[in-house]
Tab-separated table of C-alpha atoms in Angstrom:
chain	number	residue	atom	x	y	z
I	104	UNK	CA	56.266	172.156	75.578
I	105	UNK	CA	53.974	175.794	76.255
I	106	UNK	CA	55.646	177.897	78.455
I	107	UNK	CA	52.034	178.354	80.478
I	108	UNK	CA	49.993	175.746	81.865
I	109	UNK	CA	46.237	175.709	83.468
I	110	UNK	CA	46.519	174.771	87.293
I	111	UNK	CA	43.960	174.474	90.501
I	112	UNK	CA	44.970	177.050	92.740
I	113	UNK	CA	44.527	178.391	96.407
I	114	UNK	CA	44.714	181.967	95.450
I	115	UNK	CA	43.551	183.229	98.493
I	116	UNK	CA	42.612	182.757	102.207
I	117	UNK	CA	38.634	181.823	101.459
I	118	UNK	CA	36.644	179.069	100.636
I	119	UNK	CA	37.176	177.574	97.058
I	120	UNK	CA	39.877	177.786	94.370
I	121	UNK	CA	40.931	179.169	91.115
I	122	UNK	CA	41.836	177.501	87.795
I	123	UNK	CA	44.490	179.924	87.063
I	124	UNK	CA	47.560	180.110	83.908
I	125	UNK	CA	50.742	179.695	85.528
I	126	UNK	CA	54.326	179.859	84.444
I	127	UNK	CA	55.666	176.016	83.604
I	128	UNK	CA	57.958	175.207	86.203
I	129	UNK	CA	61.323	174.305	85.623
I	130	UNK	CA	63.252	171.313	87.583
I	131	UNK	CA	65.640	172.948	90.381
I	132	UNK	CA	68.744	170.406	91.458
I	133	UNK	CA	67.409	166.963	92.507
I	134	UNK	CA	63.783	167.555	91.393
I	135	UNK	CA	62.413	165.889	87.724
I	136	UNK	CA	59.467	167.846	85.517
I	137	UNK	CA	56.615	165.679	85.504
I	138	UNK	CA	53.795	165.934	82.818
I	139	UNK	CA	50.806	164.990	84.861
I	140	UNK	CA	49.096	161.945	83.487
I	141	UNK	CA	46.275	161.319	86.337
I	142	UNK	CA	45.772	162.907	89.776
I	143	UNK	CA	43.278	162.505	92.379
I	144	UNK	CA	41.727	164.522	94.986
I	145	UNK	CA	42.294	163.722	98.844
I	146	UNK	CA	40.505	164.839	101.757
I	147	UNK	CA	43.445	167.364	102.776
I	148	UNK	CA	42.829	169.043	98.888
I	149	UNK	CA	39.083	169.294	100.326
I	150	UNK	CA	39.885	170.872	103.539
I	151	UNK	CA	41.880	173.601	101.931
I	152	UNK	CA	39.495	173.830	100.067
I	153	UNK	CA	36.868	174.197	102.345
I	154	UNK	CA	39.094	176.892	104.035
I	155	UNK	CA	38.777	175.153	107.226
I	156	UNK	CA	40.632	175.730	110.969
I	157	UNK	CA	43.501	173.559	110.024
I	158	UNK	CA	44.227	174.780	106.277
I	159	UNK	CA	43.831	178.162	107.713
I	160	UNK	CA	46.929	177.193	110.208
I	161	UNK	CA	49.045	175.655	107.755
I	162	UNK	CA	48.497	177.033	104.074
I	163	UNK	CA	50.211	179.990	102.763
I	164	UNK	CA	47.934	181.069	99.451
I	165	UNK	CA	48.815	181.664	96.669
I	166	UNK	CA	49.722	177.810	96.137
I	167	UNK	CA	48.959	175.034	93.466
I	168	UNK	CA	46.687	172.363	95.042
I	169	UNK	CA	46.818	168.676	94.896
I	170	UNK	CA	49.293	165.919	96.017
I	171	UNK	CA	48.054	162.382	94.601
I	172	UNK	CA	49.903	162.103	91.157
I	173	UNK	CA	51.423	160.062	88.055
I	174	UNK	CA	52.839	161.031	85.730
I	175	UNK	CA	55.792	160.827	83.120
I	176	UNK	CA	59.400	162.799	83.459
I	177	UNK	CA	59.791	165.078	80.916
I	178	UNK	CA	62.670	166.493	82.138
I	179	UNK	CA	65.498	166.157	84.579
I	180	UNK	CA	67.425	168.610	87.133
I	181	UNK	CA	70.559	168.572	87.703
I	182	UNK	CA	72.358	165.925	89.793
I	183	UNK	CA	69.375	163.229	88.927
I	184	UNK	CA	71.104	159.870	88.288
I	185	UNK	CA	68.285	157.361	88.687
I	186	UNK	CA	65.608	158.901	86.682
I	187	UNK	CA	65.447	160.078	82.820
I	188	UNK	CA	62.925	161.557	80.681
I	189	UNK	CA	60.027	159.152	79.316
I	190	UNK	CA	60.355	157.372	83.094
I	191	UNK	CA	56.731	156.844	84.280
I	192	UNK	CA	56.548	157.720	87.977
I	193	UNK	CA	53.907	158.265	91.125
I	194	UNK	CA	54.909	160.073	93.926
I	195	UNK	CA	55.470	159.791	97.815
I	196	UNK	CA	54.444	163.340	98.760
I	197	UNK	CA	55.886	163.353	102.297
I	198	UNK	CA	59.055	164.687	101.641
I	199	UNK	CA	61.368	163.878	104.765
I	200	UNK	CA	64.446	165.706	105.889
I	201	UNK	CA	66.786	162.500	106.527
I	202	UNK	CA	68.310	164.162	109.338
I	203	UNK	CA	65.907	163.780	112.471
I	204	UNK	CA	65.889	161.336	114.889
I	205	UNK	CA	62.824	159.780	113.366
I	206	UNK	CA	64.335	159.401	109.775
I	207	UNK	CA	67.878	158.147	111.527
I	208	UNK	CA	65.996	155.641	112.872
I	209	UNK	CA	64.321	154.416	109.689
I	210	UNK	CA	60.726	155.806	110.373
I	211	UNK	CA	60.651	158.250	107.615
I	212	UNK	CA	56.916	157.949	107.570
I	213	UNK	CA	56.974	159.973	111.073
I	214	UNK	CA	59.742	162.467	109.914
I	215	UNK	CA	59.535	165.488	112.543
I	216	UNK	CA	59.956	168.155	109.754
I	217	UNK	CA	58.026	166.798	106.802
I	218	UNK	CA	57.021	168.886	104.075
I	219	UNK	CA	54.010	167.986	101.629
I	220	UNK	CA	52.826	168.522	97.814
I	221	UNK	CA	50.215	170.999	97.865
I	222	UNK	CA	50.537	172.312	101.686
I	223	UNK	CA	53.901	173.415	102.263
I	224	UNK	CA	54.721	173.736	98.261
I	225	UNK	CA	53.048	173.850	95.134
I	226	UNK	CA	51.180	170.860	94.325
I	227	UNK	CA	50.403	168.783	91.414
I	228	UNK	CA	46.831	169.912	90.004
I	229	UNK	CA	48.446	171.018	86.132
I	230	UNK	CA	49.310	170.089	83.411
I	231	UNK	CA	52.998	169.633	84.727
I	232	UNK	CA	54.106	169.769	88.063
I	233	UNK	CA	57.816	168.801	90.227
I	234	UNK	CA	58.702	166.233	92.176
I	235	UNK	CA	62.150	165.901	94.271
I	236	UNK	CA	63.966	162.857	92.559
I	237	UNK	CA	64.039	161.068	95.681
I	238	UNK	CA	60.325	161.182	96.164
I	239	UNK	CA	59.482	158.975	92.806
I	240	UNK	CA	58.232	155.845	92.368
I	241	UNK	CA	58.929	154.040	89.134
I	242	UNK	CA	55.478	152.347	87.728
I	243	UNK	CA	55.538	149.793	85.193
I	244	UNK	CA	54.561	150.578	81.743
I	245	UNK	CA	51.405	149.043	81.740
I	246	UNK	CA	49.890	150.221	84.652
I	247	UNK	CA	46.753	152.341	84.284
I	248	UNK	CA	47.363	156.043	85.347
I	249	UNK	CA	44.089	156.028	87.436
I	250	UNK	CA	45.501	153.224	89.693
I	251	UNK	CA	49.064	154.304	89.261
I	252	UNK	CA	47.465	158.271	91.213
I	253	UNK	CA	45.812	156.359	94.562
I	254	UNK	CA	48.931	154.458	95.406
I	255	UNK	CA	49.122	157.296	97.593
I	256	UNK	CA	46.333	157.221	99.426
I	257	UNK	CA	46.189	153.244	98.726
I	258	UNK	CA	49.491	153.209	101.026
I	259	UNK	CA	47.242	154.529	104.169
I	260	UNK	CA	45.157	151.846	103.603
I	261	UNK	CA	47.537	149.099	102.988
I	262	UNK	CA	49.193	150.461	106.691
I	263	UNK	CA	46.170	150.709	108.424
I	264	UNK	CA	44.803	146.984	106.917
I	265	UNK	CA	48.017	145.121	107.095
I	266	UNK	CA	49.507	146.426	110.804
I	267	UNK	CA	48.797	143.240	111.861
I	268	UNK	CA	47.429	139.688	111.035
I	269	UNK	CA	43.726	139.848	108.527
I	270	UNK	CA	43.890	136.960	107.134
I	271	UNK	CA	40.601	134.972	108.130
I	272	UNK	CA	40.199	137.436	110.693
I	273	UNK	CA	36.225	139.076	111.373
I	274	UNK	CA	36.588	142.760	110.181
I	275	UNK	CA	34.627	146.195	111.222
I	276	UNK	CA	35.435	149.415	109.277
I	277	UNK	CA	33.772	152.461	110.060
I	278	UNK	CA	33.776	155.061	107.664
I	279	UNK	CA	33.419	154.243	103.636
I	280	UNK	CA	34.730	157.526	102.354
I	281	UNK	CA	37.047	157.026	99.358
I	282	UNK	CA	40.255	155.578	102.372
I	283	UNK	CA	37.958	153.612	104.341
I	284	UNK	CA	36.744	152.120	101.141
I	285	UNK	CA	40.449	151.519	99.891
I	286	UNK	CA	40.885	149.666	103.087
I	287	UNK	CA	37.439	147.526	102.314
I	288	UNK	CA	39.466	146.464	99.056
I	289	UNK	CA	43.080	146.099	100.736
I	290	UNK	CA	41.001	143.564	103.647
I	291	UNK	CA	39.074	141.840	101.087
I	292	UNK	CA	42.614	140.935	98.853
I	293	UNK	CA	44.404	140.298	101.628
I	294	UNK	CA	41.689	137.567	103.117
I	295	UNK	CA	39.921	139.390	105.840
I	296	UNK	CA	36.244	137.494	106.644
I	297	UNK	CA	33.627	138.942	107.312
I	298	UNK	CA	33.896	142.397	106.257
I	299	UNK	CA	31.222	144.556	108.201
I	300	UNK	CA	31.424	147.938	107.029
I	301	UNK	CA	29.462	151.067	109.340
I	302	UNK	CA	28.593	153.803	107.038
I	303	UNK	CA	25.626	156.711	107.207
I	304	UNK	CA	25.708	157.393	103.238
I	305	UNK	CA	23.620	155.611	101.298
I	306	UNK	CA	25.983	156.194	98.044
I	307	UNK	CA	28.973	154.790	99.779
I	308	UNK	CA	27.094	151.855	101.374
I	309	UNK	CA	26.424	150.844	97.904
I	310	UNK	CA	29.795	151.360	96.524
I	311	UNK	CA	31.151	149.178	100.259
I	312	UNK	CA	29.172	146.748	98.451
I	313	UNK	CA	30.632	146.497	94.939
I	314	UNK	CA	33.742	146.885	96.680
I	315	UNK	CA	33.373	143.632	98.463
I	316	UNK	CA	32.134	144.162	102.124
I	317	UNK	CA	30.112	141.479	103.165
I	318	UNK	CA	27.973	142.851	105.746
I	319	UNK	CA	27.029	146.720	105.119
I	320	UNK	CA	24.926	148.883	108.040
I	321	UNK	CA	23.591	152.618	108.562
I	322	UNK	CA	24.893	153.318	112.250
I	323	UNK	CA	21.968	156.049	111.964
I	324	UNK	CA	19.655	152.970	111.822
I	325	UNK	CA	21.378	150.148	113.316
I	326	UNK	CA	23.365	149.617	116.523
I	327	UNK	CA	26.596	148.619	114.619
I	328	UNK	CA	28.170	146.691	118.362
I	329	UNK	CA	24.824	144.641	118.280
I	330	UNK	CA	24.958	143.975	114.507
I	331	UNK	CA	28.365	142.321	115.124
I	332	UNK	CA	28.006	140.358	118.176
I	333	UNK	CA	25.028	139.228	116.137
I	334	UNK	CA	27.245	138.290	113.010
I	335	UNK	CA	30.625	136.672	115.499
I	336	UNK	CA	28.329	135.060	117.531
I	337	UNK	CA	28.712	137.371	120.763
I	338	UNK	CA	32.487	136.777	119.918
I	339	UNK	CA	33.188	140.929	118.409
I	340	UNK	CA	35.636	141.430	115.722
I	341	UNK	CA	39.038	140.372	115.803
I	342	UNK	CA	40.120	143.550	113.943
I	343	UNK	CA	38.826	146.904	114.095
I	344	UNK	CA	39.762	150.047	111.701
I	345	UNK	CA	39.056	153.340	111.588
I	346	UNK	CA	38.295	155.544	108.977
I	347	UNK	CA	36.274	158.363	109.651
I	348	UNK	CA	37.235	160.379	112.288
I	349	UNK	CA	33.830	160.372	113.888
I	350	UNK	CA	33.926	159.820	117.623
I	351	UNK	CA	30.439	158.002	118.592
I	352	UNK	CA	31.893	155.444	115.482
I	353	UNK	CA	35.484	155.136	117.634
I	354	UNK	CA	33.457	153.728	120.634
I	355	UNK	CA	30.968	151.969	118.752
I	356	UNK	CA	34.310	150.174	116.953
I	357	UNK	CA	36.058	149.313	120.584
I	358	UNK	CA	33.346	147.661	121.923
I	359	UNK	CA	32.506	145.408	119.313
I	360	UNK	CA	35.870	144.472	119.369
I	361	UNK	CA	37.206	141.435	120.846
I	362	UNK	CA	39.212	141.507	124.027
I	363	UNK	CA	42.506	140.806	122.765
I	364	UNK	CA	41.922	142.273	119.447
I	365	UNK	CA	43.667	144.917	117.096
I	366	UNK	CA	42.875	148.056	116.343
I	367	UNK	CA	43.869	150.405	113.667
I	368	UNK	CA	43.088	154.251	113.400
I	369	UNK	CA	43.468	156.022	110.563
I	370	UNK	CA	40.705	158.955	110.981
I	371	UNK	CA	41.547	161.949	112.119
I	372	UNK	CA	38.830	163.488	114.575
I	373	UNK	CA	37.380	167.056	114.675
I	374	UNK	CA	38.123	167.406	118.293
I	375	UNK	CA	39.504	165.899	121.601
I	376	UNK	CA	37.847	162.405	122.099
I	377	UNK	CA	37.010	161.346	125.674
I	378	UNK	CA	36.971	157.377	126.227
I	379	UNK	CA	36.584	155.292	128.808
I	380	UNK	CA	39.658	153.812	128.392
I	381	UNK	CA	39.343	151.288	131.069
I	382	UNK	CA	37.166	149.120	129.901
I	383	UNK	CA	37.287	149.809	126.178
I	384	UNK	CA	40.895	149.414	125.781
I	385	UNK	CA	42.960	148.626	128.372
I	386	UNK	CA	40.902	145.755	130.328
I	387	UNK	CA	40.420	144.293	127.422
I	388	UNK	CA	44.319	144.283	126.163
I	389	UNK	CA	43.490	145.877	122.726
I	390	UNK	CA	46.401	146.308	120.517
I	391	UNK	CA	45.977	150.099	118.940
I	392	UNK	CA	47.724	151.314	116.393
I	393	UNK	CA	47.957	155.071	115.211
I	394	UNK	CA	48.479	155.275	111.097
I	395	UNK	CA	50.158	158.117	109.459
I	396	UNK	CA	51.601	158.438	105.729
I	397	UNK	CA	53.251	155.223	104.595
I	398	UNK	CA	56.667	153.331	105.509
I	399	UNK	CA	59.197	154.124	102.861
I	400	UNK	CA	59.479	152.511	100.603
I	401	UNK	CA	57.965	149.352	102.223
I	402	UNK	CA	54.500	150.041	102.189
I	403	UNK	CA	54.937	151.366	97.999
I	404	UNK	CA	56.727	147.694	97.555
I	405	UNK	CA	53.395	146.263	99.233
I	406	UNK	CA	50.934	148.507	97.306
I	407	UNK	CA	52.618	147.791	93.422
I	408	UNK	CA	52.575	144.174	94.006
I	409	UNK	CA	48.606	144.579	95.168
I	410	UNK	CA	47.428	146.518	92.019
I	411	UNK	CA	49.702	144.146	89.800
I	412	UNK	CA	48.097	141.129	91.406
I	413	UNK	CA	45.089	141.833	90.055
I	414	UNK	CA	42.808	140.737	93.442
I	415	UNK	CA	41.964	144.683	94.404
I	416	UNK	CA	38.935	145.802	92.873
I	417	UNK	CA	39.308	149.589	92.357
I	418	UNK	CA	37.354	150.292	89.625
I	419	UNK	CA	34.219	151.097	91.964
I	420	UNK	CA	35.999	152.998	93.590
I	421	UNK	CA	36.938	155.795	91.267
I	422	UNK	CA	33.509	156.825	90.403
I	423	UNK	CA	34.214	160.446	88.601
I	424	UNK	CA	36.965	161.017	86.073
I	425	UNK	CA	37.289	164.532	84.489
I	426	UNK	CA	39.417	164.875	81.231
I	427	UNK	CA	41.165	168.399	82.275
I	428	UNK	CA	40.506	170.853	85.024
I	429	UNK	CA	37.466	172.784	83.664
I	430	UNK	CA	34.737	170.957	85.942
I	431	UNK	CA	36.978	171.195	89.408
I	432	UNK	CA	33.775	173.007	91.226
I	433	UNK	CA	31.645	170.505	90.211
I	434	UNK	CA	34.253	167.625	91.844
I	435	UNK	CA	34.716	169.231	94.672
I	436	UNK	CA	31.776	170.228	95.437
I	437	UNK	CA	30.271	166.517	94.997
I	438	UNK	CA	32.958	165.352	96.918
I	439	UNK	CA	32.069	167.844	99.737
I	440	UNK	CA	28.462	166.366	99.578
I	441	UNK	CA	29.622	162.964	99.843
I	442	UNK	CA	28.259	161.654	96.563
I	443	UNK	CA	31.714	160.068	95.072
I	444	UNK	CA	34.603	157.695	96.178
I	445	UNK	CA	37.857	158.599	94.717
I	446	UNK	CA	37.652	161.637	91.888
I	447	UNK	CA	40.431	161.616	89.016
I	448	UNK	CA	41.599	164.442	86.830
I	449	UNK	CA	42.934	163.575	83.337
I	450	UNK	CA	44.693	167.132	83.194
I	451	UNK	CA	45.393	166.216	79.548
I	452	UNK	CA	42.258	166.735	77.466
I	453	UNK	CA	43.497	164.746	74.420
């Protein structure tokens, strides 16, 4: 194994990143040495990216980017039992403390002093890259890297589709960024009919499309309440979920939602949101849900047995794969404008 390695790095408090040499990192006590088969950028690697008001609150450059990985152990730290080298893992990058009152109570996903790959530590854009033992996933052998990388952010989706009854159920996502259009996939598997998907990109209406959405609007262009009480028959949707942190597409979503229905949110907004909660929510006894992370290990269990099932089509989704690191502007940039769904780096070039 080289002794350097090429990584994506926040080098310093300013828009972009670096591909930099680093030192390969050796595995501390309860961590493995990973070398990085597939990983995928996220919308949190974007904002630090970007440099915006949150990564400027909460990252501490210099620091390897990246979260969303696979990868095989190459070598183990000490006091790992359960792992050994040639083990092909993905990662839960929420690592929780154990200790709080949240994880005593069994809701690691809402662990009051989580830390994360690539925020609070180095991440996993390079060649090779740590993970705590007790944050890996074992993968079968024959599952494809690509797919192996967004069980991570496939977990949000899973949570935000599945927190309560789909099946047959009328369906309105807003928001067909690479999680919203995860969750178009996770619905569509899991039985959810119709589909109606509210999206302003023309490139990600498409790919809603391939994806499997059966009904597909511009909410620049359309009204998307009066689209679906045209489509339920005046009824609204049983379930409504939220992907894209846009507030006009939060209201739009509760009132086309039926009194009585659920709603999921996943998005995180830009701002405060003002409601009327009245008669949006509460006269009309919506269920809400907030979605963070995923349950551990429930919502892994859930999102291994959906890939190996073979009835989530997430081919369209990944629509840019880069065989090392030497085009990250290009990815990110293009991701900035909107133009892909999920982008995977091969950090391995042969």
């Amino acid at each position: 194994m080289a002794e350097k390695m090429p990584a994506i790095m926040k080098t310093k408090p300013a828009y972009g990143a670096e591909l930099v040499e680093v030192d390969v990192p050796k595995p501390g006590p309860g961590e493995v040495l990973i070398r990085v088969l597939a990983t995928s950028i996220c919308g949190t690697d974007l904002h630090i990216y970007e440099w915006n008001e949150w990564a400027q609150s909460r990252i501490k450059p210099p620091q390897i980017m990246g979260h969303e990985v696979a990868g095989e152990v190459v070598e183990v730290g000490p006091g790992v039992e359960d792992l050994q080298e040639g083990d092909y893992i993905s990662a839960e990058t929420h690592i929780v403390c154990r200790k709080c009152y949240a994880c005593r109570h069994n809701r690691y996903h809402v662990c009051q002093n989580t830390k994360i790959f690539g925020v609070d530590m180095d991440g996993v854009f390079a060649t090779y890259a740590i993970v705590p033992a007790q944050n890996a996933w074992k993968n079968p052998k024959d599952m494809k890297p690509e797919y192996a990388a967004l069980q991570e952010p496939l977990g949000n989706a899973v949570d935000t589709v599945l927190a309560g009854p789909i099946a047959g159920r009328s369906t309105l996502i807003t928001g067909a960024g690479p999680l919203g259009l995860l969750g178009i996939a996770v619905a569509k598997a899991a039985g959810a009919y119709p589909v109606i998907v509210s999206e302003p990109s023309e490139f990600r209406r498409k790919l809603a499309k391939k994806v499997g959405a059966d009904y597909v609007l511009n909410p620049f262009e359309e009204d998307p309440v009066e689209v679906v009480m045209s489509i339920t028959d005046g009824a609204g949707v049983e379930v409504f979920l939220e992907f894209s942190g846009a507030p006009k597409a939060l209201e739009q979503g509760l009132k086309a939602t039926t009194p009585g229905g659920r709603v999921s949110l996943l998005g995180l907004f830009p701002r405060d949101v003002t409601l009327d909660f009245n008669n949006l929510i509460i006269f009309k006894a919506l269920e809400v849900h907030g979605i963070t992370g995923r349950h551990l290990w429930e919502t892994w269990y859930t999102v291994s047995s959906l890939i190996q099932s073979g009835k989530l089509n997430l081919d369209p989704i990944i629509t840019h794969k880069y065989k090392g690191f030497d085009k990250y502007e290009e990815a990110f940039e293009l991701m900035r404008a909107g133009k892909t769904g999920k982008v995977v780096f091969f950090p391995h070039k042969g």
